[in-house]
Amino acid sequence: MATTGKQTVLQFTPSTASLTARVHPLVIFNICDCYVRRPDQADRVIGTLLGSLSPDGIVEIKNSYAVPHSESSDQVALDIDYHHNMLLSHQKVNPKEVIVGWYSTGFGVSGGSALIHDFYSREVPNPIHLTVDTGFGNGVGTIKAFVSVSLSLGDQQLAAQFQEIPLDLRLIEAERVGFDILKKTAVDKVPTDLEGMEASMEHLLALIDDVYKYVDSVVEGQVAPDNSIGRFISETIASLPKIPPSAFDKLVNDGLQDQLLLLYLSSIIRTQLSLAEKLNTVAQIL
Amino acid sequence: MANALPRSFLQVATTEEVASPLRVVQMEGLAILKIIKHCKEFSPALVTGQLLGLDVGSVLEVTNCFPFPVREDDEEIEADGANYQLEMMRCLREVNVDNNTVGWYQSTLLGSYQTVELIETFMNYQENIRRCVCIIYDPSRSNQGVLGLKALKLSDSFMDLYRNNNFTGEKLREKNLSWVDIFEEIPIKVSNSALISAFMTELEADAPVTQCDYDRLQLSTSPFLERNMEFLIECMDDLSMEQQKFQFYYRNLSRQQVQQQAWLQKRRAENMTRKAAGEEPLPEEDPTNPIFKPLPEPSRLDSFLITNQISNYCNQINGVAGQSFSRLYLLKALHEN
């Protein structure tokens, strides 16, 4: 590094230490859908990410839309009118969602990315760049988030660098809907409440069985004991409230009685409805 | 159909199209997620949006959708809303999204969607699109780990009646239409593109328990049931109001009939005396007399809708109570262990 007389500092601005991105499953669905429906000649799709920025440095990416673009060897042309129209439309529905960045399919950052990033930097300070590898290049669908930091020496800007930031892909919302529905290409019917309940219970029983098996095999000495697992199990058991059996029975019975009462009431109402229906038709004949 | 004779477009166009009944609504995961997101973010306010997709034989594919802004009672804003809709359709077409409207979606609170407005909207859509569907999503159900998604359409016989605005008892009996036959629920299928399926398999967490399981095994259902009961009671009040209306109508009707009979008897006696006196008999009908004016029969539509709603609440209570039973027994078994 060339050092002149006065002190120059080589630094990254802005610092990105505390930025995390959280992706709503809808965004991934939307990107995939846009990729499947992309025009013939296009290799990738790019689009705008909408969401919100919380004060503790978590960027929530909640929505997205594709922006048509054309790409030649060294330049990228975005349809900026389209981008603005779509933004206006989205904000009519949900004014709280603002631009937080942009996405592109493909693995990692590519050449044209800096140009597009530049454009989005003018729309919003410090945008996020999300890349989704729809080609499954190395066998996994990699999803990454980047921010751009500019490397500067004193006042002089040297380069822009894309720095990866942590991405939270837990997709609670998708779990709520159920991965069983979302991960298959065809599901014949949406599970009803009781079927869902049954699945969850079976799940729970299987888990309890697993724990039993593990504990038994440890006791018999087949498996080496693991303290941390043991601690988890004892914590779980300790979290059950200690209630004397009589009080517990009362609790359960009260609950059952309440539910039974409701069932009874709703059956009575139903009977009444069919009765009223009959009476109405009789009244019509008179 | 590979070895079937190729048909010309003309042949296809001239063969009379037989509309096969709508059997299945096939939704893309994308559309489902979009609906859920929109409805949930604005809950408890009720929101609507448009469904886009394709009509393929007896299957209606819903491949995308977009939300409507929250409606306001201003005419200027309403025109704005229409613009928004056109603009959105245009934009989506540009990125190759199917842009045929196939219906609309709306959120609901505890399944209280059976309203006259829904029927009116449906009739409006039906005028333009032969086959359309309404997707109902209930955000309150999703807190219990249930996907509260329903596809509805109005039954054909009901639409006929509604067009002619014929909700008198006689017509309903003729058509044999009861309150159960207003709405038809259509089974929903879910489909995803292979790409999405790959991503979701990739992203599915290894954790043995999902949020869905937690939600389902949640023991406290009383707030939900309480509100359900509240709504149910309100509905029962409404229903009894409606029934009173009918009773009132029938009482008036029978009173009128008695009056008519009395008048007729009087007229006949008078005619007898006139005949005896050799005079012309008076006509046995008198349209100017107010007692011959037919009484308007109140429409049964409201009571039908309320009945529908009540049975819906009852079903929900039954369902949730059934779940609670299993939960309580599960809890008991666990505790004994």
XYZ file of C-alpha atoms in Angstrom:
623
model
C 0.000 0.000 0.000
C 1.391 3.350 -0.933
C 1.667 5.521 2.094
C 1.935 9.216 1.654
C 2.739 11.695 4.331
C -0.722 12.183 5.742
C -2.632 9.292 7.190
C -4.988 7.482 4.863
C -7.324 4.801 6.028
C -8.275 1.822 3.949
C -11.830 1.048 4.951
C -15.089 -0.600 4.048
C -18.209 1.524 4.189
C -20.741 0.920 5.473
C -19.929 -1.782 7.969
C -22.225 -4.750 7.745
C -21.536 -6.492 10.973
C -25.090 -6.620 12.290
C -27.203 -7.090 9.205
C -29.272 -10.259 8.834
C -31.866 -11.115 6.230
C -34.996 -13.153 6.787
C -36.797 -14.526 3.778
C -40.498 -15.200 3.590
C -41.184 -18.437 1.683
C -43.429 -16.501 -0.677
C -40.373 -14.761 -2.076
C -38.726 -18.036 -3.001
C -41.939 -19.306 -4.552
C -42.302 -16.125 -6.507
C -38.757 -16.199 -7.786
C -39.061 -19.825 -8.855
C -42.355 -19.134 -10.576
C -40.893 -16.168 -12.433
C -37.925 -18.262 -13.444
C -40.164 -20.999 -14.804
C -42.129 -18.401 -16.741
C -39.165 -16.402 -17.983
C -39.003 -15.407 -21.647
C -37.324 -17.820 -24.062
C -34.094 -15.985 -24.583
C -33.462 -14.997 -20.982
C -31.004 -16.892 -18.840
C -32.019 -15.411 -15.570
C -34.682 -13.298 -13.966
C -34.138 -10.289 -11.813
C -36.599 -8.441 -9.702
C -37.241 -6.192 -6.767
C -37.476 -7.318 -3.164
C -39.930 -5.656 -0.838
C -40.029 -5.832 2.906
C -39.150 -3.969 6.017
C -36.083 -3.102 8.013
C -36.331 -3.530 11.741
C -34.151 -1.435 14.034
C -32.138 -4.419 15.281
C -30.630 -4.974 11.865
C -32.918 -7.721 10.589
C -34.142 -7.163 7.069
C -37.403 -8.941 6.456
C -37.873 -9.815 2.807
C -41.589 -10.299 2.494
C -42.507 -9.853 -1.123
C -41.010 -9.610 -4.545
C -41.829 -9.013 -8.163
C -39.904 -9.696 -11.329
C -38.699 -6.857 -13.518
C -38.223 -7.549 -17.225
C -34.700 -6.906 -18.417
C -32.531 -7.512 -21.394
C -28.944 -8.544 -21.117
C -26.174 -8.440 -23.616
C -22.508 -9.224 -23.112
C -21.566 -6.208 -21.053
C -24.703 -4.316 -20.302
C -27.991 -4.842 -18.562
C -31.113 -2.870 -19.333
C -33.820 -2.912 -16.696
C -37.364 -1.863 -17.480
C -37.408 0.973 -14.987
C -40.925 2.112 -15.853
C -42.201 -1.334 -15.126
C -40.357 -1.373 -11.843
C -41.927 1.909 -10.768
C -45.424 0.952 -11.871
C -45.260 -2.292 -9.993
C -43.877 -0.563 -6.935
C -46.745 1.909 -6.951
C -49.259 -0.903 -7.272
C -47.748 -2.852 -4.426
C -47.647 0.152 -2.187
C -51.305 0.807 -2.763
C -52.015 -2.504 -1.104
C -49.403 -2.427 1.577
C -47.717 0.933 2.108
C -45.542 -0.518 4.855
C -43.539 -2.631 2.443
C -40.650 -0.741 0.913
C -37.849 -1.715 -1.400
C -35.148 -3.555 0.465
C -33.120 -4.808 -2.435
C -33.186 -6.975 -5.508
C -32.827 -10.589 -6.498
C -31.367 -12.493 -9.361
C -31.298 -16.158 -10.186
C -28.003 -17.855 -10.729
C -25.148 -18.805 -8.476
C -23.559 -15.940 -6.568
C -22.689 -12.549 -7.913
C -22.046 -12.072 -11.601
C -20.571 -9.332 -13.739
C -23.643 -7.224 -14.371
C -24.619 -7.337 -10.736
C -22.698 -4.223 -9.792
C -24.595 -2.151 -12.357
C -27.981 -3.259 -11.164
C -26.920 -2.882 -7.596
C -25.940 0.663 -8.377
C -29.406 1.339 -9.675
C -31.060 -0.053 -6.547
C -28.669 1.902 -4.346
C -30.282 5.000 -5.744
C -33.739 3.697 -4.758
C -32.841 2.672 -1.266
C -29.710 3.062 0.861
C -27.725 -0.130 1.178
C -29.906 -2.620 -0.731
C -29.690 -6.370 -0.303
C -28.853 -8.616 -3.211
C -30.414 -12.056 -3.006
C -29.229 -14.792 -5.328
C -31.165 -17.976 -5.844
C -29.443 -20.756 -7.717
C -32.337 -22.119 -9.721
C -29.985 -24.176 -11.870
C -28.906 -26.277 -8.882
C -25.380 -25.786 -10.185
C -23.542 -27.809 -7.571
C -26.413 -30.074 -6.671
C -27.947 -27.826 -4.057
C -30.167 -24.807 -4.477
C -28.014 -22.179 -2.898
C -29.701 -19.050 -1.653
C -27.426 -16.254 -0.573
C -27.789 -12.651 0.448
C -25.212 -9.959 -0.133
C -24.729 -6.321 0.592
C -22.369 -4.116 -1.251
C -19.589 -2.416 0.595
C -17.349 0.048 -1.041
C -13.689 -0.142 -0.403
C -12.207 3.262 -0.141
C -8.813 4.675 0.519
C -9.317 7.966 2.201
C -11.812 9.810 0.045
C -10.998 7.833 -3.009
C -13.278 4.971 -3.882
C -11.387 1.918 -5.023
C -13.930 -0.829 -5.563
C -17.246 -2.223 -4.588
C -17.365 -5.574 -2.964
C -20.290 -7.871 -2.384
C -20.200 -9.223 1.087
C -22.324 -12.127 2.119
C -24.613 -11.581 5.077
C -26.309 -14.241 7.193
C -29.631 -15.381 5.834
C -32.365 -16.842 7.966
C -34.152 -19.539 6.010
C -36.282 -21.088 8.696
C -39.519 -20.361 6.880
C -41.893 -20.434 9.844
C -44.725 -19.396 7.572
C -44.130 -22.387 5.339
C -44.108 -24.638 8.364
C -47.472 -23.250 9.310
C -48.914 -24.237 5.969
C -47.089 -27.520 6.126
C -44.139 -28.660 4.102
C -46.129 -31.712 3.114
C -48.230 -29.501 0.901
C -45.503 -27.246 -0.371
C -42.776 -29.687 -1.238
C -44.732 -32.105 -3.396
C -45.558 -31.383 -6.987
C -49.111 -32.602 -6.578
C -51.258 -33.008 -3.483
C -54.707 -34.425 -3.968
C -56.399 -32.686 -1.132
C -55.791 -30.260 1.647
C -55.727 -32.132 4.964
C -58.699 -31.494 7.217
C -58.284 -30.497 10.831
C -58.654 -33.997 12.236
C -56.265 -35.513 9.727
C -53.710 -32.872 10.581
C -54.222 -33.609 14.249
C -53.705 -37.304 13.636
C -50.471 -36.661 11.770
C -49.179 -34.436 14.555
C -50.050 -36.985 17.207
C -48.363 -39.781 15.342
C -45.386 -37.536 15.029
C -45.338 -36.883 18.754
C -45.711 -40.558 19.598
C -42.883 -41.459 17.256
C -40.694 -38.882 18.955
C -41.532 -40.220 22.407
C -40.785 -43.715 21.165
C -37.428 -42.532 19.914
C -36.618 -41.067 23.290
C -37.633 -44.302 25.009
C -35.476 -46.363 22.701
C -32.536 -44.086 23.203
C -32.835 -44.134 26.992
C -33.261 -47.905 27.042
C -30.246 -48.488 24.884
C -28.174 -46.165 27.042
C -29.307 -47.978 30.174
C -28.395 -51.288 28.613
C -25.066 -49.906 27.644
C -25.402 -50.269 23.885
C -24.985 -46.604 23.185
C -22.500 -44.298 24.782
C -24.366 -41.799 26.980
C -24.360 -38.225 25.828
C -24.675 -35.740 28.644
C -26.222 -32.981 26.617
C -29.006 -35.239 25.307
C -29.603 -36.480 28.830
C -29.889 -32.943 30.039
C -32.397 -32.114 27.311
C -34.527 -35.089 28.247
C -34.492 -34.274 31.940
C -35.337 -30.664 31.204
C -38.283 -31.744 29.096
C -39.567 -34.035 31.817
C -39.055 -31.360 34.423
C -41.104 -28.922 32.387
C -44.194 -31.010 33.006
C -46.021 -29.306 35.852
C -46.318 -31.311 39.046
C -49.990 -31.654 39.689
C -51.519 -34.107 42.176
C -53.533 -36.775 40.348
C -56.848 -35.667 41.781
C -56.366 -32.084 40.636
C -55.216 -33.293 37.260
C -58.246 -35.516 36.855
C -60.465 -32.614 37.754
C -58.716 -30.445 35.205
C -59.092 -32.947 32.416
C -62.655 -33.758 33.325
C -63.609 -30.100 33.430
C -62.142 -29.637 30.008
C -64.014 -32.658 28.715
C -67.261 -31.466 30.229
C -66.897 -28.078 28.611
C -66.287 -29.583 25.216
C -69.173 -32.008 25.649
C -71.474 -29.167 26.547
C -70.495 -27.326 23.398
C -71.011 -30.423 21.299
C -74.405 -30.945 22.873
C -75.372 -27.358 22.182
C -74.309 -27.455 18.595
C -76.171 -30.721 18.010
C -79.296 -29.234 19.519
C -79.019 -26.248 17.244
C -78.606 -28.483 14.254
C -81.671 -30.478 15.174
C -83.537 -27.267 15.563
C -82.436 -26.152 12.132
C -83.714 -29.270 10.426
C -86.906 -29.001 12.421
C -87.377 -25.402 11.346
C -86.774 -26.439 7.768
C -89.513 -29.078 8.022
C -91.901 -26.672 9.694
C -91.297 -24.099 7.000
C -92.201 -26.481 4.221
C -95.309 -27.554 6.099
C -96.312 -23.945 6.551
C -95.942 -23.425 2.829
C -98.349 -26.217 2.008
C -101.041 -24.784 4.238
C -55.344 -39.031 -28.426
C -52.284 -39.522 -30.594
C -53.966 -41.639 -33.218
C -57.178 -39.650 -33.318
C -57.795 -37.785 -36.540
C -56.477 -34.280 -36.388
C -59.300 -31.808 -36.218
C -59.271 -28.456 -37.859
C -59.887 -25.335 -35.865
C -63.163 -24.911 -37.668
C -64.301 -28.329 -36.577
C -63.356 -27.626 -33.047
C -65.061 -24.285 -33.149
C -68.275 -25.661 -34.578
C -68.624 -28.617 -32.265
C -70.853 -27.454 -29.568
C -68.961 -27.025 -26.397
C -70.358 -29.012 -23.564
C -69.488 -27.331 -20.321
C -68.158 -30.017 -18.047
C -68.898 -29.345 -14.423
C -66.151 -27.878 -12.303
C -64.762 -30.688 -10.202
C -61.422 -29.633 -8.799
C -59.643 -26.386 -8.084
C -55.941 -26.868 -8.516
C -53.947 -24.230 -6.705
C -50.275 -23.468 -6.934
C -48.409 -23.179 -3.686
C -47.464 -19.668 -4.746
C -51.074 -18.559 -4.903
C -51.799 -20.161 -1.546
C -48.877 -18.420 0.104
C -49.811 -15.097 -1.440
C -53.367 -15.376 -0.206
C -52.238 -16.380 3.252
C -49.759 -13.547 3.475
C -52.251 -10.926 2.363
C -55.068 -12.148 4.573
C -52.877 -12.599 7.598
C -51.176 -9.250 7.424
C -54.476 -7.429 7.393
C -56.327 -9.668 9.801
C -58.745 -9.006 11.476
C -59.732 -6.629 8.654
C -61.259 -8.539 5.770
C -59.462 -8.284 2.448
C -59.992 -9.511 -1.075
C -57.948 -10.134 -4.165
C -58.132 -11.561 -7.612
C -57.267 -15.084 -8.714
C -55.507 -15.670 -11.991
C -55.198 -18.947 -13.798
C -56.481 -21.260 -16.462
C -59.672 -23.147 -17.033
C -58.781 -26.647 -18.207
C -61.701 -29.006 -18.645
C -63.156 -29.882 -15.308
C -60.142 -28.499 -13.476
C -59.729 -24.842 -12.680
C -56.092 -23.986 -12.219
C -55.236 -21.079 -9.972
C -51.650 -20.195 -10.710
C -51.329 -16.707 -9.345
C -53.222 -13.968 -7.615
C -52.881 -10.384 -6.562
C -54.363 -8.447 -3.671
C -56.799 -5.574 -3.897
C -56.134 -2.453 -1.877
C -58.413 -1.974 1.089
C -61.655 -0.616 -0.248
C -62.951 2.766 0.703
C -66.357 4.229 0.109
C -65.143 6.946 -2.160
C -66.111 6.883 -5.792
C -62.896 8.425 -6.942
C -60.933 5.773 -5.120
C -63.154 3.113 -6.606
C -62.204 4.212 -10.091
C -58.647 4.162 -8.890
C -59.164 0.571 -7.833
C -60.264 -0.407 -11.330
C -57.172 1.245 -12.733
C -55.050 -0.599 -10.260
C -56.557 -3.867 -11.356
C -55.880 -3.208 -15.031
C -52.379 -2.029 -14.320
C -51.592 -5.074 -12.239
C -52.926 -7.426 -14.905
C -50.876 -5.674 -17.539
C -47.732 -5.840 -15.452
C -48.206 -9.497 -14.644
C -48.830 -10.335 -18.270
C -45.524 -8.781 -19.105
C -43.727 -11.344 -16.983
C -45.743 -14.167 -18.546
C -48.147 -14.811 -15.704
C -51.519 -16.270 -16.730
C -53.770 -13.302 -16.822
C -57.204 -14.817 -17.022
C -59.350 -13.970 -14.080
C -60.792 -17.116 -12.621
C -62.353 -15.699 -9.504
C -61.439 -13.962 -6.337
C -60.310 -14.709 -2.824
C -61.324 -13.197 0.444
C -60.484 -13.596 4.072
C -63.095 -14.394 6.632
C -63.491 -14.344 10.362
C -64.423 -17.719 11.829
C -66.067 -18.732 8.600
C -68.723 -16.026 8.552
C -68.634 -15.566 4.822
C -72.202 -16.427 3.864
C -73.426 -12.973 3.015
C -75.511 -11.361 0.361
C -72.423 -9.429 -0.773
C -70.588 -12.628 -1.552
C -73.480 -13.818 -3.664
C -73.646 -10.490 -5.463
C -69.925 -10.505 -6.183
C -70.197 -14.038 -7.417
C -73.025 -13.151 -9.762
C -70.978 -10.239 -11.079
C -68.022 -12.458 -11.792
C -70.231 -15.138 -13.265
C -71.549 -12.713 -15.843
C -68.102 -12.277 -17.324
C -66.474 -15.587 -16.633
C -68.383 -18.752 -17.188
C -66.520 -20.637 -14.594
C -65.284 -18.887 -11.534
C -64.555 -19.756 -7.999
C -64.223 -18.016 -4.678
C -61.427 -19.002 -2.363
C -62.073 -18.352 1.295
C -59.232 -18.220 3.762
C -59.693 -18.072 7.484
C -56.613 -16.677 9.266
C -57.986 -17.517 12.707
C -57.869 -21.217 11.886
C -54.241 -21.190 10.936
C -53.281 -20.510 14.552
C -54.416 -24.027 15.283
C -52.302 -25.576 12.614
C -55.152 -25.955 10.176
C -55.043 -24.681 6.637
C -58.399 -22.934 6.556
C -58.752 -22.814 2.813
C -61.996 -23.413 0.973
C -63.103 -23.144 -2.627
C -66.716 -22.245 -3.134
C -69.154 -21.687 -5.925
C -72.848 -21.057 -6.044
C -74.970 -23.936 -7.237
C -76.575 -23.543 -10.655
C -80.132 -23.902 -9.438
C -79.527 -21.231 -6.850
C -78.106 -18.876 -9.461
C -81.216 -19.328 -11.596
C -83.418 -18.391 -8.716
C -81.232 -15.471 -7.776
C -81.307 -14.045 -11.273
C -85.078 -14.006 -11.237
C -85.086 -12.909 -7.638
C -87.514 -15.638 -6.739
C -87.242 -16.509 -3.133
C -90.824 -17.317 -2.359
C -91.638 -20.566 -0.666
C -93.443 -21.891 -3.714
C -90.506 -21.481 -6.071
C -88.072 -22.935 -3.611
C -90.261 -25.976 -3.183
C -90.583 -26.338 -6.916
C -86.825 -26.358 -7.340
C -86.392 -28.460 -4.235
C -83.740 -26.075 -3.012
C -82.888 -25.973 0.643
C -80.280 -23.945 2.469
C -77.710 -26.688 2.057
C -77.762 -26.223 -1.717
C -76.713 -22.592 -1.949
C -72.972 -23.050 -1.813
C -71.024 -25.880 -3.327
C -67.633 -26.620 -1.940
C -65.086 -27.747 -4.477
C -62.147 -29.894 -3.433
C -58.781 -28.169 -3.634
C -55.703 -29.791 -5.066
C -52.284 -28.293 -4.591
C -49.593 -28.368 -7.209
C -46.092 -26.984 -7.299
C -43.532 -26.745 -10.013
C -40.669 -29.219 -9.838
C -38.295 -26.354 -9.130
C -40.204 -25.225 -6.082
C -40.519 -28.779 -4.904
C -36.750 -29.138 -5.116
C -36.163 -25.931 -3.182
C -38.641 -26.793 -0.476
C -37.159 -30.247 0.005
C -33.793 -28.566 0.261
C -34.956 -25.950 2.716
C -37.092 -28.145 4.921
C -35.555 -28.000 8.333
C -34.170 -31.156 9.866
C -35.842 -30.360 13.156
C -38.228 -33.160 14.042
C -40.991 -30.793 15.118
C -42.497 -28.079 12.964
C -44.424 -24.983 13.900
C -47.500 -26.701 12.585
C -47.183 -29.465 15.178
C -46.800 -26.955 17.976
C -49.874 -25.112 16.837
C -51.912 -28.253 16.591
C -50.977 -29.533 20.022
C -51.727 -26.201 21.670
C -54.179 -26.914 24.470
C -55.995 -23.634 24.775
C -58.838 -23.456 22.346
C -61.246 -21.604 24.562
C -60.802 -18.136 23.023
C -61.619 -19.560 19.612
C -64.588 -21.496 20.896
C -65.816 -18.526 22.900
C -65.883 -16.262 19.887
C -67.464 -18.990 17.861
C -70.230 -19.288 20.416
C -70.694 -15.534 20.498
C -71.150 -15.466 16.754
C -73.440 -18.432 16.927
C -75.666 -16.761 19.468
C -75.858 -13.615 17.377
C -76.857 -15.698 14.410
C -79.530 -17.458 16.391
C -80.971 -14.061 17.298
C -80.995 -13.078 13.657
C -82.649 -16.294 12.707
C -85.413 -15.880 15.250
C -85.972 -12.352 13.904
C -86.355 -13.766 10.436
C -88.742 -16.396 11.686
C -90.817 -13.788 13.400
C -91.053 -11.985 10.107
C -92.441 -15.109 8.547
C -94.880 -15.701 11.339
C -96.084 -12.177 10.958
C -96.510 -12.722 7.258
C -98.455 -15.945 7.721
C -100.685 -14.407 10.341
C -101.491 -11.552 8.010
C -102.066 -13.970 5.186
C -104.551 -16.063 7.085
C -106.324 -12.961 8.349
C -106.634 -11.775 4.808
C -108.017 -15.092 3.700
C -110.656 -14.992 6.406
C -111.606 -11.488 5.320
C -111.828 -12.594 1.703
C -114.063 -15.480 2.609
C -116.360 -13.257 4.619
C -116.558 -10.755 1.794
C -117.300 -13.521 -0.711
C -120.063 -14.962 1.405
C -121.625 -11.580 1.781
C -121.443 -11.002 -1.946
C -123.007 -14.415 -2.652
C -125.870 -13.791 -0.292
C -126.400 -10.453 -1.917
C -126.393 -12.082 -5.342
C -128.977 -14.621 -4.195
C -131.334 -11.844 -3.161
C -130.643 -10.001 -6.410
C -131.394 -13.158 -8.373
C -134.629 -13.608 -6.504
C -135.488 -10.041 -7.369
C -134.609 -10.727 -11.025
C -131.572 -8.466 -11.164
C -128.117 -9.098 -12.698
C -125.677 -10.669 -10.180
C -122.674 -8.633 -9.123
C -119.195 -9.996 -10.026
C -117.603 -12.229 -7.411
C -114.345 -10.421 -7.581
C -113.493 -6.897 -6.780
C -109.916 -5.874 -7.577
C -110.349 -2.469 -6.025
C -111.000 -3.939 -2.612
C -107.810 -3.789 -0.499
C -108.353 -7.223 0.975
C -107.674 -8.803 -2.413
C -104.299 -7.206 -2.774
C -101.671 -9.947 -2.501
C -99.337 -9.542 0.448
C -95.652 -9.472 -0.459
C -93.910 -12.579 0.786
C -90.630 -11.870 2.539
C -87.560 -13.252 0.808
C -86.187 -16.433 2.239
C -82.664 -15.649 1.164
C -81.662 -14.071 4.456
C -82.923 -16.883 6.567
C -81.211 -19.365 4.248
C -77.913 -17.595 4.594
C -78.212 -17.351 8.340
C -79.047 -21.025 8.539
C -75.989 -21.770 6.465
C -73.864 -19.729 8.767
C -75.223 -21.381 11.852
C -74.531 -24.810 10.515
C -71.051 -23.659 9.643
C -70.426 -22.497 13.213
C -71.797 -25.773 14.494
C -69.421 -27.681 12.248
C -66.509 -25.619 13.444
C -67.409 -26.143 17.066
C -67.723 -29.842 16.445
C -64.382 -29.959 14.701
C -62.505 -28.004 17.331
C -64.174 -29.848 20.172
C -63.232 -33.128 18.532
C -59.642 -31.995 18.349
C -59.697 -30.881 21.949
C -60.946 -34.288 22.990
C -58.045 -35.998 21.375
C -55.667 -33.467 22.895
C -57.091 -33.937 26.364
C -56.902 -37.705 26.136
C -53.387 -37.425 24.812
C -52.484 -35.191 27.728
C -54.017 -37.644 30.160
C -52.132 -40.557 28.656
C -48.897 -38.617 28.716
C -49.386 -37.621 32.302
C -50.106 -41.160 33.399
C -46.951 -42.282 31.709
